mmCIF file of C-alpha atoms in Angstrom:
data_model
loop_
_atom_site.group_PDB
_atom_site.id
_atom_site.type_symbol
_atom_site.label_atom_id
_atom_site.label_comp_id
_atom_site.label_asym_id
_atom_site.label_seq_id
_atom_site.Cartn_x
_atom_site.Cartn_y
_atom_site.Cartn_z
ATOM 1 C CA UNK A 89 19.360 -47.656 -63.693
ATOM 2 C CA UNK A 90 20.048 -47.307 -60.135
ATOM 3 C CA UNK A 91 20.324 -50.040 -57.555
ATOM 4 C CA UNK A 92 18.536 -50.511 -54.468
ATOM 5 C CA UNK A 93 21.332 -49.242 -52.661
ATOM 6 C CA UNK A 94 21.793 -46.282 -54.934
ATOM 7 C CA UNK A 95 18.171 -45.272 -53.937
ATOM 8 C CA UNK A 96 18.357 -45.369 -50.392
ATOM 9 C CA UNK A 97 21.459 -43.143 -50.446
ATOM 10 C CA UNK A 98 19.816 -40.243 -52.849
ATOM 11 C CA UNK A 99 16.556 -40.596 -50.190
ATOM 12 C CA UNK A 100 18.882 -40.636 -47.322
ATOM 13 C CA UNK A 101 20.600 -37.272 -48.832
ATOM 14 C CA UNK A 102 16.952 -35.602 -49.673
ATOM 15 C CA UNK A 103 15.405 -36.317 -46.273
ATOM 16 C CA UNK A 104 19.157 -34.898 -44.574
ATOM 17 C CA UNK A 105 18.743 -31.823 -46.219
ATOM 18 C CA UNK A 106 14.702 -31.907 -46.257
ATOM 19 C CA UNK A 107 15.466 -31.986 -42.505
ATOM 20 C CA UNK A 108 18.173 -28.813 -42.256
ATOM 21 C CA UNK A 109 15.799 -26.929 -44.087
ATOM 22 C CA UNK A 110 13.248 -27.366 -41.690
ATOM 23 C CA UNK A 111 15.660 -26.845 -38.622
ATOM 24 C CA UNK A 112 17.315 -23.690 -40.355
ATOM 25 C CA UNK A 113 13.103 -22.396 -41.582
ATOM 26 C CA UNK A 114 12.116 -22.730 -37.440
ATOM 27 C CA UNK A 115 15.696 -21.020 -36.117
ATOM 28 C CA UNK A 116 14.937 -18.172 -38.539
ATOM 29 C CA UNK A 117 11.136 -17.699 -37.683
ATOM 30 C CA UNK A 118 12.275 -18.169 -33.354
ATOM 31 C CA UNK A 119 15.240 -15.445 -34.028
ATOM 32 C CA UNK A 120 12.461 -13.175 -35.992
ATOM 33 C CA UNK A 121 9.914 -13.592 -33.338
ATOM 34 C CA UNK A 122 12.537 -13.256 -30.094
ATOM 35 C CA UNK A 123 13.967 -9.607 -31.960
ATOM 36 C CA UNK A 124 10.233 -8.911 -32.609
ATOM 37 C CA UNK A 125 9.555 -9.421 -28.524
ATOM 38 C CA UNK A 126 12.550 -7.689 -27.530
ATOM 39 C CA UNK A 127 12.811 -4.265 -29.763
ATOM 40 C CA UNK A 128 8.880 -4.114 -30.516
ATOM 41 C CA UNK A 129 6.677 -5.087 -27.865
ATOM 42 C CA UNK A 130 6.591 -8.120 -25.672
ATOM 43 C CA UNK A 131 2.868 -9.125 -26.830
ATOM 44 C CA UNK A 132 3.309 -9.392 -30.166
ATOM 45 C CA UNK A 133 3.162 -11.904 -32.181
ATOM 46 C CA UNK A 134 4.713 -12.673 -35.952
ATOM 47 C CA UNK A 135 1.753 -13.635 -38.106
ATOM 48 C CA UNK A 136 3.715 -13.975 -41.286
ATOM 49 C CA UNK A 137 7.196 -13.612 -42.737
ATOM 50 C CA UNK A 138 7.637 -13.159 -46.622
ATOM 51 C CA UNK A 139 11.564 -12.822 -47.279
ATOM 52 C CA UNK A 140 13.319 -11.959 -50.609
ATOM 53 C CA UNK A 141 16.853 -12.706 -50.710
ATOM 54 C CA UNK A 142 19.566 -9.522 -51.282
ATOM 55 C CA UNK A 143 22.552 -8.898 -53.587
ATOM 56 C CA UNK A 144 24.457 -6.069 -52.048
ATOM 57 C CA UNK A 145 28.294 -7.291 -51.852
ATOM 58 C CA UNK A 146 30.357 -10.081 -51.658
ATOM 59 C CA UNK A 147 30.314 -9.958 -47.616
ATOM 60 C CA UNK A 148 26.687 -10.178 -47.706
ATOM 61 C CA UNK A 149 26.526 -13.409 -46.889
ATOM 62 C CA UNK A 150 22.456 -15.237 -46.976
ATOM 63 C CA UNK A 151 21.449 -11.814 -46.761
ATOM 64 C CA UNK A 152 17.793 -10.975 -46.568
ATOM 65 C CA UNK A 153 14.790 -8.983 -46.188
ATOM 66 C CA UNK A 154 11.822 -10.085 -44.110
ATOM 67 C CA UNK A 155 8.074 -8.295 -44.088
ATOM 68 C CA UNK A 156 6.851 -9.674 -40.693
ATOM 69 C CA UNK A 157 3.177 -9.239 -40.195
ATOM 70 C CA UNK A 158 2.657 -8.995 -36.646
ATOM 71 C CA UNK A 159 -0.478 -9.555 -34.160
ATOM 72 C CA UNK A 160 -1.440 -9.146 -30.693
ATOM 73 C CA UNK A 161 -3.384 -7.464 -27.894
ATOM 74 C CA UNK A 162 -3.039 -3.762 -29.613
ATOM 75 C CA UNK A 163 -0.651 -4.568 -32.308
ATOM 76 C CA UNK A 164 -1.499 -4.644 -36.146
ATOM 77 C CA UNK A 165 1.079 -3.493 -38.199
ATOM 78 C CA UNK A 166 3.809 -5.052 -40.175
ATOM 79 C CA UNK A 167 7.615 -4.448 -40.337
ATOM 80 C CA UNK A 168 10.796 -4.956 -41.843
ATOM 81 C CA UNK A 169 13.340 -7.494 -40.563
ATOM 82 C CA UNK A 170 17.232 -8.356 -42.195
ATOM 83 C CA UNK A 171 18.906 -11.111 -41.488
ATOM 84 C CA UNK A 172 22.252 -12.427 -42.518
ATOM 85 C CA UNK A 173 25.146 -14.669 -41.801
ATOM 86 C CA UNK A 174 27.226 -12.196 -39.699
ATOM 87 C CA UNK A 175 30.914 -12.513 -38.522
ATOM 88 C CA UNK A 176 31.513 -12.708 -34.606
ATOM 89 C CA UNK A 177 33.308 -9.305 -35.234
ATOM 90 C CA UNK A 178 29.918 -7.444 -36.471
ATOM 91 C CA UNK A 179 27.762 -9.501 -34.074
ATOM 92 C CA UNK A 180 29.973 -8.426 -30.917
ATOM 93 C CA UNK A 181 30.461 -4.668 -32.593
ATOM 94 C CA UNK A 182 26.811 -4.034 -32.747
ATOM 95 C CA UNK A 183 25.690 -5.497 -29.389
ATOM 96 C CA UNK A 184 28.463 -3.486 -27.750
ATOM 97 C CA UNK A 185 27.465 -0.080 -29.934
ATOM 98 C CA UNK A 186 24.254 -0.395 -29.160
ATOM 99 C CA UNK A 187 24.282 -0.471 -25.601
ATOM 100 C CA UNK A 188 26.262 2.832 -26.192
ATOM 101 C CA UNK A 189 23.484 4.166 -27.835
ATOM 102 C CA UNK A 190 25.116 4.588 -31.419
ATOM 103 C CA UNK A 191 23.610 5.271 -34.078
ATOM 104 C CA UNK A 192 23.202 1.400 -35.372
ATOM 105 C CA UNK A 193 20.409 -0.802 -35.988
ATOM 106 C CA UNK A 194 19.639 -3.371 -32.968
ATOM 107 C CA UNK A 195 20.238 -6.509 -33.340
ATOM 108 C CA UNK A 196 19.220 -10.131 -31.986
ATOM 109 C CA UNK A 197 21.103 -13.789 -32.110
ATOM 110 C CA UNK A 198 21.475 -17.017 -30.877
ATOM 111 C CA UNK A 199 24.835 -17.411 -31.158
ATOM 112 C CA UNK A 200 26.677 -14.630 -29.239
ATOM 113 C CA UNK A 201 30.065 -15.990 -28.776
ATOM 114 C CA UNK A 202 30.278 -18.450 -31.984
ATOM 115 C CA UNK A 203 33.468 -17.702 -33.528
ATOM 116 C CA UNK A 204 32.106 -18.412 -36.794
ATOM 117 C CA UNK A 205 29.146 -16.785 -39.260
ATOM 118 C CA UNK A 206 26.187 -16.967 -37.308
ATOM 119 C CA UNK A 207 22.310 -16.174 -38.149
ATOM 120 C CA UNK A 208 21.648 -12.564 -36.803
ATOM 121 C CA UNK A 209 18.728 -10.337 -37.130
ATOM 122 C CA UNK A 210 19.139 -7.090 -37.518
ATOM 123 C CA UNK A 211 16.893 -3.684 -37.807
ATOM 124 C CA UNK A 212 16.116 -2.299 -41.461
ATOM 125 C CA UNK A 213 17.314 0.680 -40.531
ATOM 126 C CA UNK A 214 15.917 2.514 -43.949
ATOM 127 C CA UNK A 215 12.731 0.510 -44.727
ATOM 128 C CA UNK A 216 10.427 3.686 -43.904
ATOM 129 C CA UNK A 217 12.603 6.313 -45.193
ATOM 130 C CA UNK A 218 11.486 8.976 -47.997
ATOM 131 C CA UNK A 219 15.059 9.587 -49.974
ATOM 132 C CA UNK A 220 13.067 11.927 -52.535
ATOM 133 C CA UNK A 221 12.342 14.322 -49.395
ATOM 134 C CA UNK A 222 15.188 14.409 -47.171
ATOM 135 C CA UNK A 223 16.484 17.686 -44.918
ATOM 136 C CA UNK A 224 20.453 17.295 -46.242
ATOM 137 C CA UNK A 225 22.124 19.783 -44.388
ATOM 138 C CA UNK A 226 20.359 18.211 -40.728
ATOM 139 C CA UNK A 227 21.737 14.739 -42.217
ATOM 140 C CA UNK A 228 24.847 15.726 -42.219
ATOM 141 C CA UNK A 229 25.455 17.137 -39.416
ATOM 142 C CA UNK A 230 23.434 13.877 -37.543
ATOM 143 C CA UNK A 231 25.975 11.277 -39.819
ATOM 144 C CA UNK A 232 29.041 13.782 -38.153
ATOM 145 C CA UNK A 233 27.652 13.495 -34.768
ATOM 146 C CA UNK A 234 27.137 9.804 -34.755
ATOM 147 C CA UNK A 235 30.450 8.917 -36.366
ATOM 148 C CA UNK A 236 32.313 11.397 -33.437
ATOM 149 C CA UNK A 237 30.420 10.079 -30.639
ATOM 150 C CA UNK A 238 31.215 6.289 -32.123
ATOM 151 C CA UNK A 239 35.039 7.614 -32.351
ATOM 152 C CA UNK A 240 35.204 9.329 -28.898
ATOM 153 C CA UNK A 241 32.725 6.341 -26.293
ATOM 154 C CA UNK A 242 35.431 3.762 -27.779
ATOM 155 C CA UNK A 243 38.975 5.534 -27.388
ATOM 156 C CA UNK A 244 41.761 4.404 -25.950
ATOM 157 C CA UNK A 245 39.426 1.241 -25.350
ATOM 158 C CA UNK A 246 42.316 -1.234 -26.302
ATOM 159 C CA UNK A 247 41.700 -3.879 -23.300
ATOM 160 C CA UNK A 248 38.274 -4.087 -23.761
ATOM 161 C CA UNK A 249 38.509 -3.710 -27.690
ATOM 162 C CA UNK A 250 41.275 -6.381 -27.403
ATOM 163 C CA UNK A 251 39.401 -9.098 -29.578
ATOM 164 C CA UNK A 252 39.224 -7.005 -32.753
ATOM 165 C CA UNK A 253 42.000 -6.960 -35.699
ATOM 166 C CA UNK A 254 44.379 -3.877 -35.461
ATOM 167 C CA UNK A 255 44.301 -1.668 -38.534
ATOM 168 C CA UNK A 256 48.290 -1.321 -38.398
ATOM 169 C CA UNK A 257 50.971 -1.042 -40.794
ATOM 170 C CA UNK A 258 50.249 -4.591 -42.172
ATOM 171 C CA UNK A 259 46.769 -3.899 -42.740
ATOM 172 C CA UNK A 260 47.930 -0.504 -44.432
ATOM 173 C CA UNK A 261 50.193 -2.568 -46.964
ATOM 174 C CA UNK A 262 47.829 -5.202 -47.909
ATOM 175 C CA UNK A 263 45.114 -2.899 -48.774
ATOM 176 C CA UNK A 264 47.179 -0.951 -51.302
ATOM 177 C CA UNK A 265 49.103 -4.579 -52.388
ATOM 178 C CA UNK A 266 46.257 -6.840 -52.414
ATOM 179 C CA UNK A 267 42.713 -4.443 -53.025
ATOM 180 C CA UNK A 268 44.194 -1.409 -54.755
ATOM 181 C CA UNK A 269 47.534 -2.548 -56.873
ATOM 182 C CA UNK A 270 45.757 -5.624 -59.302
ATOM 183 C CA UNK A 271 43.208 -3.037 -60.312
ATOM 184 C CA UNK A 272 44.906 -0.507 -60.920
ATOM 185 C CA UNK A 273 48.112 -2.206 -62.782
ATOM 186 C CA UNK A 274 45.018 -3.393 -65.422
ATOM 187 C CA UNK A 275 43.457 -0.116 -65.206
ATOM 188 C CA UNK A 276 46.751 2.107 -66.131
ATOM 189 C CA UNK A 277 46.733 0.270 -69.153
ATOM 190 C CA UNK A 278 43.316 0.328 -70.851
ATOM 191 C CA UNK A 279 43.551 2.422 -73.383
ATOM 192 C CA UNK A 280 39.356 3.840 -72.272
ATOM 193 C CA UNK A 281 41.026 4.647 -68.731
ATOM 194 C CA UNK A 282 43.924 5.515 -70.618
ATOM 195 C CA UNK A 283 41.779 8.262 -72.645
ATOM 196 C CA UNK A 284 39.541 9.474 -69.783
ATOM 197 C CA UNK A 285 41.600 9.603 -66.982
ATOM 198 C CA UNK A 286 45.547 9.479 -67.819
ATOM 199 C CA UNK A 287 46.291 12.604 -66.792
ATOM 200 C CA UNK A 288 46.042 10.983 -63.322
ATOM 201 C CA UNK A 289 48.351 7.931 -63.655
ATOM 202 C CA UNK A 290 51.795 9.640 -62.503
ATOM 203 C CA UNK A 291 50.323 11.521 -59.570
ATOM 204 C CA UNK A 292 48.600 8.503 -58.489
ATOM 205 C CA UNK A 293 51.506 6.151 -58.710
ATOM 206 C CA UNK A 294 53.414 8.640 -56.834
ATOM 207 C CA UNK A 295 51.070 8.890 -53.864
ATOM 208 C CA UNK A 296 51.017 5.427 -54.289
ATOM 209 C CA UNK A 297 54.329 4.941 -53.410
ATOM 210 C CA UNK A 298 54.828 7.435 -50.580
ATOM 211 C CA UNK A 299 50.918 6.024 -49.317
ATOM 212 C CA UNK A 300 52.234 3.475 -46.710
ATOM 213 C CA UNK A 301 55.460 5.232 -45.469
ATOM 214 C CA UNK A 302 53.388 8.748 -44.474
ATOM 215 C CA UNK A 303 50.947 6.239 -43.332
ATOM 216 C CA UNK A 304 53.296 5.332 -40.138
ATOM 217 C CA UNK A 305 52.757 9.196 -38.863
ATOM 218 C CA UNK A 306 49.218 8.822 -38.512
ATOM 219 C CA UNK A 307 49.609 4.883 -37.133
ATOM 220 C CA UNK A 308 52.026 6.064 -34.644
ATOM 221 C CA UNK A 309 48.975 8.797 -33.088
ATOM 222 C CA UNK A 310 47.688 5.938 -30.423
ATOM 223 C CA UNK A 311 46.071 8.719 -29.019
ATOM 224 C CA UNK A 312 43.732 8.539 -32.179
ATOM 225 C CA UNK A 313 42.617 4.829 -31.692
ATOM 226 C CA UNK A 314 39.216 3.528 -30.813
ATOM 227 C CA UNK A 315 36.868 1.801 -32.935
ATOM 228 C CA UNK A 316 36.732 2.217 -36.324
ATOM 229 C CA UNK A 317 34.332 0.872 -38.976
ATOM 230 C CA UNK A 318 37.053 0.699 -41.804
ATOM 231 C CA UNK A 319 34.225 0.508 -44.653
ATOM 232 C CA UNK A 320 32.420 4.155 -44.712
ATOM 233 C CA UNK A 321 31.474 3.784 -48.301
ATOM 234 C CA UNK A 322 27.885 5.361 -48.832
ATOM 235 C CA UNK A 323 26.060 1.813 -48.942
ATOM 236 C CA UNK A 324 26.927 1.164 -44.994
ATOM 237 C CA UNK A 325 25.757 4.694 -44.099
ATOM 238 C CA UNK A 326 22.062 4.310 -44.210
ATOM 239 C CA UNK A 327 19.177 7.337 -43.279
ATOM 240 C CA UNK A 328 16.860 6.271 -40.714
ATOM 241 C CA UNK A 329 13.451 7.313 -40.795
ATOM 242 C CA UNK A 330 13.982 10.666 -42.439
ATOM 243 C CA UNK A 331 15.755 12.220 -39.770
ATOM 244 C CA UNK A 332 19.131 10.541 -38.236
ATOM 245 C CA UNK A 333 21.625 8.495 -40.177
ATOM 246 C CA UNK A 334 22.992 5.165 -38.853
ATOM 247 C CA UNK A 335 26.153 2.766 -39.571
ATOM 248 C CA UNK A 336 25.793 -0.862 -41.153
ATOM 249 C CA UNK A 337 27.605 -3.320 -42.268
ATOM 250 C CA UNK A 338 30.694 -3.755 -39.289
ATOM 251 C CA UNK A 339 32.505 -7.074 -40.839
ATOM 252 C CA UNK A 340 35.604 -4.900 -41.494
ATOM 253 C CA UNK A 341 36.062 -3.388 -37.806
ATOM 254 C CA UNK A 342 39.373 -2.378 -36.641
ATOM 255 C CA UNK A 343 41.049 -1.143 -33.348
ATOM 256 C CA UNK A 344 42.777 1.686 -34.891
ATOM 257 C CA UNK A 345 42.616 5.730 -36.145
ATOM 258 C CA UNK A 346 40.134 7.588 -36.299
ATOM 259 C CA UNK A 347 41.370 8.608 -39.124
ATOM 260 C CA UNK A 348 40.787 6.011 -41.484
ATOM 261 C CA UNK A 349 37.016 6.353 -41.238
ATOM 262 C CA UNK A 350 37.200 10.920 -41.207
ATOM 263 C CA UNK A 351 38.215 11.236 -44.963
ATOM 264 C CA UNK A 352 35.472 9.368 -46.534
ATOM 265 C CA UNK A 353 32.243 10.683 -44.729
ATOM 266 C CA UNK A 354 34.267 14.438 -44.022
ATOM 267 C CA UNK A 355 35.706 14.723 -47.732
ATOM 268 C CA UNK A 356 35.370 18.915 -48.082
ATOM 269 C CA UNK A 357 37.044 20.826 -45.032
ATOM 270 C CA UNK A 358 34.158 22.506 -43.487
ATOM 271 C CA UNK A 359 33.032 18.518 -42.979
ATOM 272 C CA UNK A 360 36.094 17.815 -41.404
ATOM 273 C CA UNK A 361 36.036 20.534 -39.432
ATOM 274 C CA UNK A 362 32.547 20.295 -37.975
ATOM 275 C CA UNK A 363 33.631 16.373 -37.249
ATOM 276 C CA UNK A 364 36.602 17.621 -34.990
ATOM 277 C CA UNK A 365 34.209 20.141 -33.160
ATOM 278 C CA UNK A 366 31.963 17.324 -32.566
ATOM 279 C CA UNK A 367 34.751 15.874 -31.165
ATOM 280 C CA UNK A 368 35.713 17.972 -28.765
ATOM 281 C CA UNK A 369 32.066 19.269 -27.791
ATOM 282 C CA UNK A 370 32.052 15.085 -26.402
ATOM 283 C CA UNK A 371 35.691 15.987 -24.555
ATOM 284 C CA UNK A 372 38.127 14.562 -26.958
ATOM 285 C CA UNK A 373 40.567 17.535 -28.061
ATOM 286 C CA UNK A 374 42.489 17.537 -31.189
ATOM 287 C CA UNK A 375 44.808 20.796 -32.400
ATOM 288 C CA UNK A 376 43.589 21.637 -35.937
ATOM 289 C CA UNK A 377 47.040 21.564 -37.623
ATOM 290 C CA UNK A 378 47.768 17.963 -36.399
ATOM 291 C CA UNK A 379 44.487 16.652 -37.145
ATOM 292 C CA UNK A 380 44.559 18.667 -40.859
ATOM 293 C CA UNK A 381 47.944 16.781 -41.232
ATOM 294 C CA UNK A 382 46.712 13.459 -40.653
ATOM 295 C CA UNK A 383 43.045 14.114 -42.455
ATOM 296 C CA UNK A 384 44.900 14.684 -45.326
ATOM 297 C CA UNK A 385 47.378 11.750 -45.440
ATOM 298 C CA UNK A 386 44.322 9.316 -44.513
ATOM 299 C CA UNK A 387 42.429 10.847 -47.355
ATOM 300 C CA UNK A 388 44.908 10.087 -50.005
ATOM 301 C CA UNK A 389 45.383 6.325 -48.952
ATOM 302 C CA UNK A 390 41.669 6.218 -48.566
ATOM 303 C CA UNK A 391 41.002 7.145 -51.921
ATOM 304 C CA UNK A 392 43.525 4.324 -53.454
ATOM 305 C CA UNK A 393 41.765 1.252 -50.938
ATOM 306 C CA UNK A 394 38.134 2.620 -52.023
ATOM 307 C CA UNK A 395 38.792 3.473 -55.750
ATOM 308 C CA UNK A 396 39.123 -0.249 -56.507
ATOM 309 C CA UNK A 397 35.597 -1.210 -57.420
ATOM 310 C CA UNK A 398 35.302 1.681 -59.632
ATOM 311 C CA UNK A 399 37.913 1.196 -61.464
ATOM 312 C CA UNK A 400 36.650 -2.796 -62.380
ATOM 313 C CA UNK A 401 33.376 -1.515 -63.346
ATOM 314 C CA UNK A 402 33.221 2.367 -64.401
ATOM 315 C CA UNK A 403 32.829 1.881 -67.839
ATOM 316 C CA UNK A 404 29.421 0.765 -67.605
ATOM 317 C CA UNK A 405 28.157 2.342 -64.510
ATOM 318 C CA UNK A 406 27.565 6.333 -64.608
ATOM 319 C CA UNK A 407 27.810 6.509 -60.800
ATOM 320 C CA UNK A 408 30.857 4.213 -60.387
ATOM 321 C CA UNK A 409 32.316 6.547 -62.946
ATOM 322 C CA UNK A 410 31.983 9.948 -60.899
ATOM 323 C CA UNK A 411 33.354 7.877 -57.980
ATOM 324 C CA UNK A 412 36.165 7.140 -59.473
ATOM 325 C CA UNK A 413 36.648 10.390 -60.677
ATOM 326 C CA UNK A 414 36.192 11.775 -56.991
ATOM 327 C CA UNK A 415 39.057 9.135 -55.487
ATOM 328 C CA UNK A 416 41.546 9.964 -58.000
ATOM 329 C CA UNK A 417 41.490 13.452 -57.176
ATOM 330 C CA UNK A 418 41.777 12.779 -53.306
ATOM 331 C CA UNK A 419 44.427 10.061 -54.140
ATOM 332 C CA UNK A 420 46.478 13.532 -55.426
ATOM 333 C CA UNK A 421 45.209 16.283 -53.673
#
């Protein structure tokens, strides 16, 4: 049995975290409410929030989805809300891309220059969108646009850009030594991978090795540098309201080239080349046989960092499969 002083400390511990639950329910329903004001209309009011918690990645951090019911003089609807515990790096890159007028969700928090995670709130940017009845070709070409204009507002941008990560020749090296290499050392020798995709190994481990060193020609292009997302995978580009695509997720931001976003959302040439005519169109001038050059290196160290999820979980995912099919043939192309 417990003694009296036993007690008092379990009671003491329940009404502590009785009382951070409380503090942490009223922060989230003020931050709701002040987004709410700001990006909806000033006279509304939020009538009722019903959240369900999301799985969708290890940085994903107390990620959730809010229906806000909202009232007020003209206003009876309800929305969707996320909120999450966001780095300073995405906080700061999605204030500063949406006064540019990118193509990313707004955003609202209380803790604008906190170092550390921080609640923010953040537009769901695909909560009214229709993906069974969606104009392709028109979302292409908007997800090309927006990524350009991203590219071209922020380059050259180093002293104001000056508080995010570089993606240099260190960050190069750990991605294929840290993300890519454990994966695919187990991979190589499963005798499944073995049997489906074999064929691949000794290209693969040759771009591999020559993936860093051509790496430094692209790296060396400063003229290429502005802000870069660094995570293009198809989860973080999201289609917004049927008819323009936007960027999520910006926890792996980099000061660096263009380049290492292009590849993955331009993968077939006539992509690539409608992104560089975007680019210039907006003023920023590349000659086609540099920028094929360096599209083509990026792709094949792209397709090493981003193959590593598929190849820890193909087996029993269809769609993980036919990714990984798709990076090992831009890992040797």
């Amino acid at each position: 049995m417990r003694n009296n002083s036993e007690t008092q400390q379990v009671q003491q511990t329940q009404a502590t975290q009785e009382a951070q639950h409380t503090q942490a329910t009223s922060e989230l329903l003020d931050l709701i409410q002040q987004t709410v004001k700001q990006y909806v209309s000033p006279v509304a009011q939020v009538a009722n929030v019903d959240s369900e918690a999301l799985k969708l990645g290890f940085q994903a951090i107390g990620l959730y989805r809010h229906k806000v019911s909202l009232t007020g003089e003209g206003v009876t609807d309800c929305m969707s809300l996320i909120t999450k515990q966001a780095t300073a790096i995405e906080r700061r890159v999605l204030a500063r891309l949406f006064d540019q007028a990118a193509n990313v969700p707004y955003s609202q928090t209380f803790a604008p220059d906190s170092a550390v995670r921080s609640l923010i709130c953040i537009e769901d940017v695909d909560a009214k969108t229709d993906y069974q009845n969606l104009d392709l070709p028109l979302l292409h070409k908007q997800e090309i646009n927006g990524l350009a204009y991203i590219h071209h507002k922020n380059l050259g941008a180093i002293d104001e850009l000056s508080w995010l990560p570089s993606a240099d020749q260190r960050h190069i090296e750990a991605m294929i030594a840290e993300r890519w290499r454990p994966s695919w050392q187990s991979a190589k020798t499963d005798e499944a991978f073995i049997a489906e995709f074999g064929a691949y190994i000794p290209n693969v481990e040759a771009a591999a090795q020559r993936a860093t060193r051509d790496m430094e020609a692209v790296l060396q292009d400063e003229s290429s540098y502005t802000l870069i997302h660094n995570d293009l995978n198809p989860g973080n580009v999201l289609v917004h309201n049927n008819n323009d695509v936007f960027f999520i997720d910006w926890e792996e931001a980099r000061y660096g080239s263009l380049y290492l976003d292009v590849p993955l959302r331009c993968e077939t040439q006539s992509k690539a080349t409608a992104y560089r005519e975007a680019l210039e169109n907006l003023g920023t001038v590349i000659p086609q046989a540099q920028f094929e050059q360096y599209h083509r290196i990026a792709t094949r160290y792209l397709a090493l960092r981003f193959m590593t999820w598929n190849l820890n979980v193909w087996k029993n995912d269809d769609w993980a499969k036919t990714g990984l099919q798709k990076y090992l043939e831009m890992a040797v192309s």
